[in-house]
Tab-separated table of C-alpha atoms in Angstrom:
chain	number	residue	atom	x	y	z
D	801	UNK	CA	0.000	0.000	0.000
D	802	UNK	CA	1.535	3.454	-1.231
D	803	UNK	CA	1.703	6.288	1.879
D	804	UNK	CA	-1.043	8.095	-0.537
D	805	UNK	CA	-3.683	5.429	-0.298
D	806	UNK	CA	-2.950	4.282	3.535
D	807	UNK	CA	-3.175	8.364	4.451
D	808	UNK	CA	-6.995	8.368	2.469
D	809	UNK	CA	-7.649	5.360	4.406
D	810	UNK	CA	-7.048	6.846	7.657
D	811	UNK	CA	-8.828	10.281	7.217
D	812	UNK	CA	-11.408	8.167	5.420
D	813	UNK	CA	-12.124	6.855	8.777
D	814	UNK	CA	-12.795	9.714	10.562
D	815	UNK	CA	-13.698	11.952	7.982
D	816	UNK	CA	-15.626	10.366	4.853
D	817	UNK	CA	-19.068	10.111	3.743
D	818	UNK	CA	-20.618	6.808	5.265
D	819	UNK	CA	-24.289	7.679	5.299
D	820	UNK	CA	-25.250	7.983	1.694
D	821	UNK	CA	-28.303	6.692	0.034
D	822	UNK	CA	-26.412	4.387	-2.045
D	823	UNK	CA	-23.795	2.831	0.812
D	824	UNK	CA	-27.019	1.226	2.229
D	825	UNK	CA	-28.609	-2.329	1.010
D	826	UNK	CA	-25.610	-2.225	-1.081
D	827	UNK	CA	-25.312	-4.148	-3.856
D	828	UNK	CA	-24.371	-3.601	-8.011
D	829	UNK	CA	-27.937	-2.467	-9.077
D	830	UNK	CA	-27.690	0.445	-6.199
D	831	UNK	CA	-24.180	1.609	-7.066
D	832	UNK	CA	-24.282	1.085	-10.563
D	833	UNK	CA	-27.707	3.850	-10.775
D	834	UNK	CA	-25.820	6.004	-8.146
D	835	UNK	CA	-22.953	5.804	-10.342
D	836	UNK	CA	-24.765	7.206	-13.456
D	837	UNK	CA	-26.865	9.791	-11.810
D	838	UNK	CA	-23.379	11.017	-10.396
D	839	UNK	CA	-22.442	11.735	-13.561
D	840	UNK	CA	-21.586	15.455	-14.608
D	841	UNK	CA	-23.880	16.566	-11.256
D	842	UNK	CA	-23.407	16.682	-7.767
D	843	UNK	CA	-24.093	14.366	-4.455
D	844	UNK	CA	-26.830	16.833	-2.899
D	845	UNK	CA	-28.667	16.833	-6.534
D	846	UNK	CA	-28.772	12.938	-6.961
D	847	UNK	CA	-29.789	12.022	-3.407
D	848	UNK	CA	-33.451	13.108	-3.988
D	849	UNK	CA	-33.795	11.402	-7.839
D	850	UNK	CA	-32.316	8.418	-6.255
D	851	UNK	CA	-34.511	7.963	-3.705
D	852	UNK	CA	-37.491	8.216	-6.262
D	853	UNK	CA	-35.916	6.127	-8.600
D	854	UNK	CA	-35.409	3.290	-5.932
D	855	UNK	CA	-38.648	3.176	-4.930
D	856	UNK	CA	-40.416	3.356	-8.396
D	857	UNK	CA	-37.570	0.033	-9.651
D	858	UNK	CA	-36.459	-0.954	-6.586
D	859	UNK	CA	-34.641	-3.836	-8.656
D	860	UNK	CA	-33.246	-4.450	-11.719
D	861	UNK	CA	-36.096	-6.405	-13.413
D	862	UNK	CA	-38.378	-3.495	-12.017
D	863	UNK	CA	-36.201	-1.354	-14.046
D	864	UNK	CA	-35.856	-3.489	-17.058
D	865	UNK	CA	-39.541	-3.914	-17.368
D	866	UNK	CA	-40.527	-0.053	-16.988
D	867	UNK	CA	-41.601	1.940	-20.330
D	868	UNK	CA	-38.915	4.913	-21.084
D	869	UNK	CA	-41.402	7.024	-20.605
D	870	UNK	CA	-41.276	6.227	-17.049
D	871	UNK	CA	-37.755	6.278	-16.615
D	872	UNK	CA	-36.991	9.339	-18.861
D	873	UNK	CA	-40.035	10.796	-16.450
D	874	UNK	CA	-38.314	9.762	-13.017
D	875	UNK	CA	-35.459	11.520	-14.647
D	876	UNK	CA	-36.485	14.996	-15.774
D	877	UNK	CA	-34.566	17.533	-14.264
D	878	UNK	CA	-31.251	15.141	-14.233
D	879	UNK	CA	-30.180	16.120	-17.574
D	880	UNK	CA	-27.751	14.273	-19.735
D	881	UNK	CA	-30.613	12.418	-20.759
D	882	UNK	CA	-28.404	9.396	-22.340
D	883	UNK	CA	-27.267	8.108	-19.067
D	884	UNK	CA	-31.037	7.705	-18.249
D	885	UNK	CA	-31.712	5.814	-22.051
D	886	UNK	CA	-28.523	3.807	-21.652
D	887	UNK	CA	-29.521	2.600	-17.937
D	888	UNK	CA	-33.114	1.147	-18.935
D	889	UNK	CA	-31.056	-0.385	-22.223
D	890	UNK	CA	-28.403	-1.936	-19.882
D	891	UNK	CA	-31.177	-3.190	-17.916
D	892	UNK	CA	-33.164	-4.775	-20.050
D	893	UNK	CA	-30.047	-6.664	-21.173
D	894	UNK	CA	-28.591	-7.995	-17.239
D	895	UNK	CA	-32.601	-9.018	-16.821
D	896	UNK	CA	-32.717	-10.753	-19.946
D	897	UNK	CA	-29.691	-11.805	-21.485
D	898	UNK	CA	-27.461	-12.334	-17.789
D	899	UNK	CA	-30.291	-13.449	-15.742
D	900	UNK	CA	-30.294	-10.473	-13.418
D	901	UNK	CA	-26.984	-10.999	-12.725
D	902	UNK	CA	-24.202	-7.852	-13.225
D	903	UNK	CA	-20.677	-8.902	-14.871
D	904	UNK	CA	-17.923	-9.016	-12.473
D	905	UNK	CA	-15.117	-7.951	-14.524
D	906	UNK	CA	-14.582	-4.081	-16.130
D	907	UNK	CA	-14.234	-5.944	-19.784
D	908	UNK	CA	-17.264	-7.106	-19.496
D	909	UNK	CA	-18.999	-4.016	-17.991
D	910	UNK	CA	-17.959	-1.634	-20.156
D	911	UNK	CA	-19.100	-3.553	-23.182
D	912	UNK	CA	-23.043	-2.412	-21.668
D	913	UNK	CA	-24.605	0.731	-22.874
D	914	UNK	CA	-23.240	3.732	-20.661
D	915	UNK	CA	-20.979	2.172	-18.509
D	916	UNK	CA	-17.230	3.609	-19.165
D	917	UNK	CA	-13.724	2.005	-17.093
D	918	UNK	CA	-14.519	4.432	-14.842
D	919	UNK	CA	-18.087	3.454	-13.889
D	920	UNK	CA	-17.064	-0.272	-13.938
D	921	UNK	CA	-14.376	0.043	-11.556
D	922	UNK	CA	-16.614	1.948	-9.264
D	923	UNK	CA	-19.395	-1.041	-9.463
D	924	UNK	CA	-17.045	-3.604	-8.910
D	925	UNK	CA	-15.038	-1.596	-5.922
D	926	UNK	CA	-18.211	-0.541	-3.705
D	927	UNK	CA	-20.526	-3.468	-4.555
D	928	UNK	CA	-18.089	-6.264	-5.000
D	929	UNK	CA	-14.928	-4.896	-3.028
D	930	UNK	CA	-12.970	-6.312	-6.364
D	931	UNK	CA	-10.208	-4.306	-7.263
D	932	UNK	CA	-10.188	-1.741	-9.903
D	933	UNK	CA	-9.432	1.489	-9.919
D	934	UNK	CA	-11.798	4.648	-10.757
D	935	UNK	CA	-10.740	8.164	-12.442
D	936	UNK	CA	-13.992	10.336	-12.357
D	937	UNK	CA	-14.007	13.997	-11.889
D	938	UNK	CA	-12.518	14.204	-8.347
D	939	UNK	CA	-10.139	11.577	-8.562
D	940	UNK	CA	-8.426	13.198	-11.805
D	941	UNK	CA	-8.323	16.342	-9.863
D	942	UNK	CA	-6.862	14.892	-6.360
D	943	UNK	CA	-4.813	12.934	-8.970
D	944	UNK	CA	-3.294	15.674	-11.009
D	945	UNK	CA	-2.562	18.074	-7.711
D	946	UNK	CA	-1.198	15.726	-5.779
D	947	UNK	CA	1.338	14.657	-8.669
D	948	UNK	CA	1.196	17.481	-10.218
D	949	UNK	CA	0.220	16.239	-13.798
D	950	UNK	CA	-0.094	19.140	-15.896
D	951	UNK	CA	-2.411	19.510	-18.832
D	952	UNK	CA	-6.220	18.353	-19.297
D	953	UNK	CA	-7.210	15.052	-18.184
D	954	UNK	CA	-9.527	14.525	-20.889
D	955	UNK	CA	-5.957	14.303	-23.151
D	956	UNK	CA	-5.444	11.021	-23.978
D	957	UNK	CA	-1.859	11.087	-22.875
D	958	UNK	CA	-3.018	12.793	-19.735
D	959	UNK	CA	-5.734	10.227	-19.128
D	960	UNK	CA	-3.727	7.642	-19.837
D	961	UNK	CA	-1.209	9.084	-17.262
D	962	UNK	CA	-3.608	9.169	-14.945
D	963	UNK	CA	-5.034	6.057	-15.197
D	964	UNK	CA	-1.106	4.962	-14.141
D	965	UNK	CA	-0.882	6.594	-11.473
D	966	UNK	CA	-4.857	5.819	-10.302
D	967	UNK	CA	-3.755	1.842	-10.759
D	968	UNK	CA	-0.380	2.542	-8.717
D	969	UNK	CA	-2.077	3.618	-5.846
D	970	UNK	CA	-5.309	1.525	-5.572
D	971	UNK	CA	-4.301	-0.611	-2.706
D	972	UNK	CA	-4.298	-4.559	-2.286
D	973	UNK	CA	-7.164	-4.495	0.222
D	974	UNK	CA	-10.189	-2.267	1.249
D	975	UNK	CA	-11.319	-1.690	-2.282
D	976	UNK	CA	-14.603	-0.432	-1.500
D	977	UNK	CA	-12.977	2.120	1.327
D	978	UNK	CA	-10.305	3.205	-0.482
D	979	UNK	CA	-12.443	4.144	-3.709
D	980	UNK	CA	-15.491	6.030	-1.462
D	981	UNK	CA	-12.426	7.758	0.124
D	982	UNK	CA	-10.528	9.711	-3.222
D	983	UNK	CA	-13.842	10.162	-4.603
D	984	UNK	CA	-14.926	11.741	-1.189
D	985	UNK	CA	-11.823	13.718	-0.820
D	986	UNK	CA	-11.994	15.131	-4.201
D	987	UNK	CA	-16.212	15.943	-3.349
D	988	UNK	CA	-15.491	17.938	-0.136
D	989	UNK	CA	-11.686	18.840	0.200
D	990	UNK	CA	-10.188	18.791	-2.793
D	991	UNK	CA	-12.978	21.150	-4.486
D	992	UNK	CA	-12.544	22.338	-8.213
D	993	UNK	CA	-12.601	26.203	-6.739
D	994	UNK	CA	-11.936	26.867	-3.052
D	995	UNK	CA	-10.128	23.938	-1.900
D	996	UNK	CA	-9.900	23.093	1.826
D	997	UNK	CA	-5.980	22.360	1.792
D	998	UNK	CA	-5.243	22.925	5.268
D	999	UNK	CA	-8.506	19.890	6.184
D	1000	UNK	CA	-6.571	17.840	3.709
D	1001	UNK	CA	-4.611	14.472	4.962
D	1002	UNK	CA	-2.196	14.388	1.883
D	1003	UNK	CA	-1.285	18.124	1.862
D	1004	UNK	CA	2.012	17.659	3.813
D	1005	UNK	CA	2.944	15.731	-0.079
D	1006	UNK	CA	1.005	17.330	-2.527
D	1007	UNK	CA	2.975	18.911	-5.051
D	1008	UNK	CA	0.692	21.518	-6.005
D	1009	UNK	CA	-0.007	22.438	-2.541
D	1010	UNK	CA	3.761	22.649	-1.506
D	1011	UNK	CA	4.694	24.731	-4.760
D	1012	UNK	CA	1.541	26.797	-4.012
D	1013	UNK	CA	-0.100	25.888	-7.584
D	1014	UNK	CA	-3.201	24.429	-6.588
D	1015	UNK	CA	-5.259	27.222	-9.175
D	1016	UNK	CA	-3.202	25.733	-12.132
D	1017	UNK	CA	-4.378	21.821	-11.795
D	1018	UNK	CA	-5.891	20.243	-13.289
D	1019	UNK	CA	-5.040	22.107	-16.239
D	1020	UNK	CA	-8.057	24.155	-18.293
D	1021	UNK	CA	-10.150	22.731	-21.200
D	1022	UNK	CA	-8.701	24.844	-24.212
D	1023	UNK	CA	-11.248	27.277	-24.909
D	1024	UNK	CA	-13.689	27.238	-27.798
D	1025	UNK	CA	-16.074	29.570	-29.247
D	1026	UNK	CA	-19.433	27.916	-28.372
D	1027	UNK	CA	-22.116	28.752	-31.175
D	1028	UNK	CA	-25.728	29.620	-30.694
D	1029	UNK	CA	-28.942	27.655	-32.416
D	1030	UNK	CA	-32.516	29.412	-32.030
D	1031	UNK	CA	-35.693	27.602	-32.786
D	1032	UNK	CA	-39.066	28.109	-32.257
D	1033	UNK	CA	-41.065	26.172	-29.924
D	1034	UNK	CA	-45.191	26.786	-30.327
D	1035	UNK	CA	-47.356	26.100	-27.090
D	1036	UNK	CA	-50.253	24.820	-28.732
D	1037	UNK	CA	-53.203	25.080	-26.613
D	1038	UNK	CA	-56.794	24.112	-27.250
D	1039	UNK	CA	-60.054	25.530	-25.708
D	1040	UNK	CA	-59.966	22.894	-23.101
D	1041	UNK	CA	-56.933	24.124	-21.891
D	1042	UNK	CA	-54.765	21.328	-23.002
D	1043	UNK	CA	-51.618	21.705	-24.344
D	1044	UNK	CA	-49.934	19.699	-27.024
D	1045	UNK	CA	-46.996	17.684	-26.351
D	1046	UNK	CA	-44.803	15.984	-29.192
D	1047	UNK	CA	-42.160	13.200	-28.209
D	1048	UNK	CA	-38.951	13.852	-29.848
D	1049	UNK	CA	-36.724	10.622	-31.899
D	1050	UNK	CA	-35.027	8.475	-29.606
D	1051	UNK	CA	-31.566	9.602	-30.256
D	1052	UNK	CA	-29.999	13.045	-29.912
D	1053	UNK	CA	-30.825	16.053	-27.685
D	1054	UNK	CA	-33.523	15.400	-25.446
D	1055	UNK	CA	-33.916	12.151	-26.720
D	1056	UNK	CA	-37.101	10.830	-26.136
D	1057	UNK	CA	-38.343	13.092	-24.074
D	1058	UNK	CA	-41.609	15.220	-24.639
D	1059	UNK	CA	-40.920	18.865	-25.980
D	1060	UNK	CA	-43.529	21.549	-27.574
D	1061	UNK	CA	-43.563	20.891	-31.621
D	1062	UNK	CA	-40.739	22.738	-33.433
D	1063	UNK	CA	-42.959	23.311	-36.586
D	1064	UNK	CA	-46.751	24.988	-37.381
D	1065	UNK	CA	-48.235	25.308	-40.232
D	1066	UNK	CA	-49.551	28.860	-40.942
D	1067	UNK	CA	-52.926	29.991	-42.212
D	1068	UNK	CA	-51.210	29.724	-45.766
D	1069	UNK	CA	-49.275	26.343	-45.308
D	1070	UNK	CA	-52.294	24.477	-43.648
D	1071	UNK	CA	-51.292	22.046	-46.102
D	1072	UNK	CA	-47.933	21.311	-44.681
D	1073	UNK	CA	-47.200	18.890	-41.914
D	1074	UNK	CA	-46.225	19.543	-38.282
D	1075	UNK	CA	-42.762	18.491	-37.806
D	1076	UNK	CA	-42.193	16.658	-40.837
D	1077	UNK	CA	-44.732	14.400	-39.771
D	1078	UNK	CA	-46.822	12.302	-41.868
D	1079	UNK	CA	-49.839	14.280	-40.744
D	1080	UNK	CA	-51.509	17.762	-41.804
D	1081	UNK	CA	-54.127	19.009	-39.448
D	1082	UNK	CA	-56.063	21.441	-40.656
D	1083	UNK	CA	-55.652	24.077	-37.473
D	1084	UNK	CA	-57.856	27.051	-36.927
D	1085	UNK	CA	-55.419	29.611	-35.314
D	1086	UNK	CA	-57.598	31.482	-32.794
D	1087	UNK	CA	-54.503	33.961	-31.525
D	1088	UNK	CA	-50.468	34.054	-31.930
D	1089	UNK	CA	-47.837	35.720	-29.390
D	1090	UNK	CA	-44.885	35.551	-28.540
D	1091	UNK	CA	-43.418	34.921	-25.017
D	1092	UNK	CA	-40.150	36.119	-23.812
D	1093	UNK	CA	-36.927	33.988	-25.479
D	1094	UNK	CA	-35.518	31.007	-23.277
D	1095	UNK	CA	-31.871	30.437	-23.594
D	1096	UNK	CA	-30.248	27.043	-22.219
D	1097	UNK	CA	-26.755	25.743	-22.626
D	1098	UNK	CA	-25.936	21.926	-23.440
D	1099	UNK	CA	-22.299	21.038	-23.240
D	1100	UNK	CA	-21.442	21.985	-26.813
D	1101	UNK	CA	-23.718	24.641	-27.505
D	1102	UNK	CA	-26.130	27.440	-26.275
D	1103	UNK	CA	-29.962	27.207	-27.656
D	1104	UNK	CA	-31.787	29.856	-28.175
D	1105	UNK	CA	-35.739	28.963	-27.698
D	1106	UNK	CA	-38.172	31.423	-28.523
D	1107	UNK	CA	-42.028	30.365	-27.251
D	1108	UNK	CA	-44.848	30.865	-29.092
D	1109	UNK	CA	-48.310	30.927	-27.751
D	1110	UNK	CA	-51.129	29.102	-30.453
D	1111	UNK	CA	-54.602	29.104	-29.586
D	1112	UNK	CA	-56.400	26.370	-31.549
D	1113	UNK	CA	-59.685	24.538	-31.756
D	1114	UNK	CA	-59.353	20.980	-30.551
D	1115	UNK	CA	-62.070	19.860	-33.361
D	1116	UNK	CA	-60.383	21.093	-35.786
D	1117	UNK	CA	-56.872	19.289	-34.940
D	1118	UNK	CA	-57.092	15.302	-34.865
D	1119	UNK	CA	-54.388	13.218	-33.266
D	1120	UNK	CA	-53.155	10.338	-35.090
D	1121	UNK	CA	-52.020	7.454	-32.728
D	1122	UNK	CA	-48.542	7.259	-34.742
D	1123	UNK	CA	-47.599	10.587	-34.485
D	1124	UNK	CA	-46.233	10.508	-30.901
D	1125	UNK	CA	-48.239	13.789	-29.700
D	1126	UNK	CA	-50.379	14.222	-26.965
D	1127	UNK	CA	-52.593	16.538	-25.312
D	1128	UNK	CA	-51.623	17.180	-22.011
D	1129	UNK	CA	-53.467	18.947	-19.316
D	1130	UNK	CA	-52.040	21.106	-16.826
D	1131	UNK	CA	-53.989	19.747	-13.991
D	1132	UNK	CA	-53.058	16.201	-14.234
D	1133	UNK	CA	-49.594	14.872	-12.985
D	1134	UNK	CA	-46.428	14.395	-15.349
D	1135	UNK	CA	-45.965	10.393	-16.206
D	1136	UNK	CA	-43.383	11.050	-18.926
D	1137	UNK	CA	-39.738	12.495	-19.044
D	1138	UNK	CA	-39.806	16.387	-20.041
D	1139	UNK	CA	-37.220	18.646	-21.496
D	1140	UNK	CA	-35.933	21.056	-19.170
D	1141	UNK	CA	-37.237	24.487	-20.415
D	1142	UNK	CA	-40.255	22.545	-21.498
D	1143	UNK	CA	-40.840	21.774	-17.894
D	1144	UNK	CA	-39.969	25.005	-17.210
D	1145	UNK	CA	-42.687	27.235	-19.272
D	1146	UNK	CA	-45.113	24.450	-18.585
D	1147	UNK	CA	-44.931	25.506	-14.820
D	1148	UNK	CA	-45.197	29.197	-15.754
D	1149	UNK	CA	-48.476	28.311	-17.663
């Protein structure tokens, strides 16, 4: 055991998280969901979704055997809305194809939809206590100050480094503590901004601490320009009050999930069908306005959504069963997964 893992051990001890939703009843289903919702978003986010995804699939066949509607619904909110497609996909095949049974080796994890090295070696650590090492987030940061790795760890050669350095020091023994402990140090102590270096039990060695460069690691993304997209989105309401709902493909942004239609035909293009849909209602526009523009950011770029308000009369605009929309009323609750600033404006209305 390196003096870098048996110092973690110690102030893991004293010090750690030990009381978190997922370190109960543990076993691979648990960590593995923990693991995903963990993703890109923090601890005192997840801890609610978890708990409501836990009781609505409990298990894994519960999951497996859930509509994606239900999960994507269970998930709204979460974002990254692939980790949440990829985890009922990954389901249905342990249920099915591995008799409920999770793989105990990171080859054979990582060959599942959405589970990466890093996820694997997490499952198998906490759930199994096998060892394998993990390099999220807060491990490439403790990582990378304490050996003061320069350059950013999503560089191959920098990963790769990492991943080293990760496998050096993942100790013989006490899997399961050891990996709760960096990813717990790099949570609470070893913070991206703001670090706590005179709490932390490796600061006496870390290089960036003792050359005073703890701003510079991990090294910065290089910057890009990030572009803008604007679309329209058209809140189509009837006289009933309903509003109309249109579930998007099942790959891409907000896959799956149920957004406001992206298209309307005008008084002039009656003809022409919503969304590129096989469909052409023939709408009677009551009243058009605008609402004020909604801007959110994905990872890559920023979207610019400007609402529009359509009144329409429901008799005039037939639902076909194959065109995925839906008339939704306010006063009922949600049992599907919702874009974000769809979710959003629909709680304005």
């Amino acid at each position: 055991m390196t003096e870098f893992s048996s110092n973690l051990l110690k102030w893991f001890k004293t010090s750690g998280r030990h009381d978190l939703p997922w370190q109960k009843n543990v076993n691979p289903y648990r960590v593995w969901v923990s693991e995903i919702m963990l993703q890109q978003t923090q601890v005192k986010t997840v801890v609610p979704y978890f708990d409501r995804f836990m009781e609505s699939f409990p298990t894994i066949d519960s999951l497996s055997l859930a509509s994606i509607d239900q999960v994507l619904h269970l998930w709204t909110g979460l974002g990254y809305y692939a980790r949440a497609r990829n985890l009922h996909k990954t389901s249905i095949i342990i249920a099915t194809e591995l008799d409920g049974q999770f793989p105990d080796t990171v080859d054979e994890l990582v060959s599942l939809p959405g589970i990466g090295r890093s996820t694997a070696g997490a499952i198998l650590a906490l759930s199994m206590n096998k060892r394998a090492s993990i390099l999220d987030g807060n491990v490439k940061r403790v990582l990378a100050r304490f050996f003061l790795v320069q350059g950013w760890p999503e560089q191959t050669k920098i990963k790769n480094r990492l991943w080293e350095i990760a496998d050096k020091n993942t100790p013989v023994r006490n899997f399961s503590h050891y990996t709760q402990a960096i990813m717990d140090l790099g949570a609470t102590v070893c913070k991206r901004s703001s670090p706590e270096c005179l709490c932390c039990p490796l600061n006496t060695e870390c290089k960036a601490c003792i050359t005073d460069q703890i701003e510079h690691y991990p090294g910065k993304k290089p910057k890009r320009l990030i572009p803008t997209k604007k679309v329209f989105m058209y809140i189509v309401e009837n006289e009933l009050g309903e509003i109309l709902l249109e579930q998007r493909p099942p790959e891409g942004i907000w896959g799956a999930l149920y957004s406001f239609p992206e298209k309307l035909p005008t008084a002039r293009e009656n003809e022409k069908p919503m969304s590129g849909k096989n469909h052409s209602p023939q709408l009677a526009i009551l009243s058009k306005n605008c609402l004020p523009t909604i801007r959110h950011t994905f990872s890559h770029f920023h979207l610019e959504i400007q609402p529009k308000k359509v009144k329409v009369s429901k008799n005039e605009f037939k639902l076909d069963d194959s065109t995925h929309r839906v008339w939704y009323s306010l006063k009922r609750p949600l049992t599907f997964g919702l874009a974000a600033p769809v979710k959003k404006l629909l709680a304005e209305l």
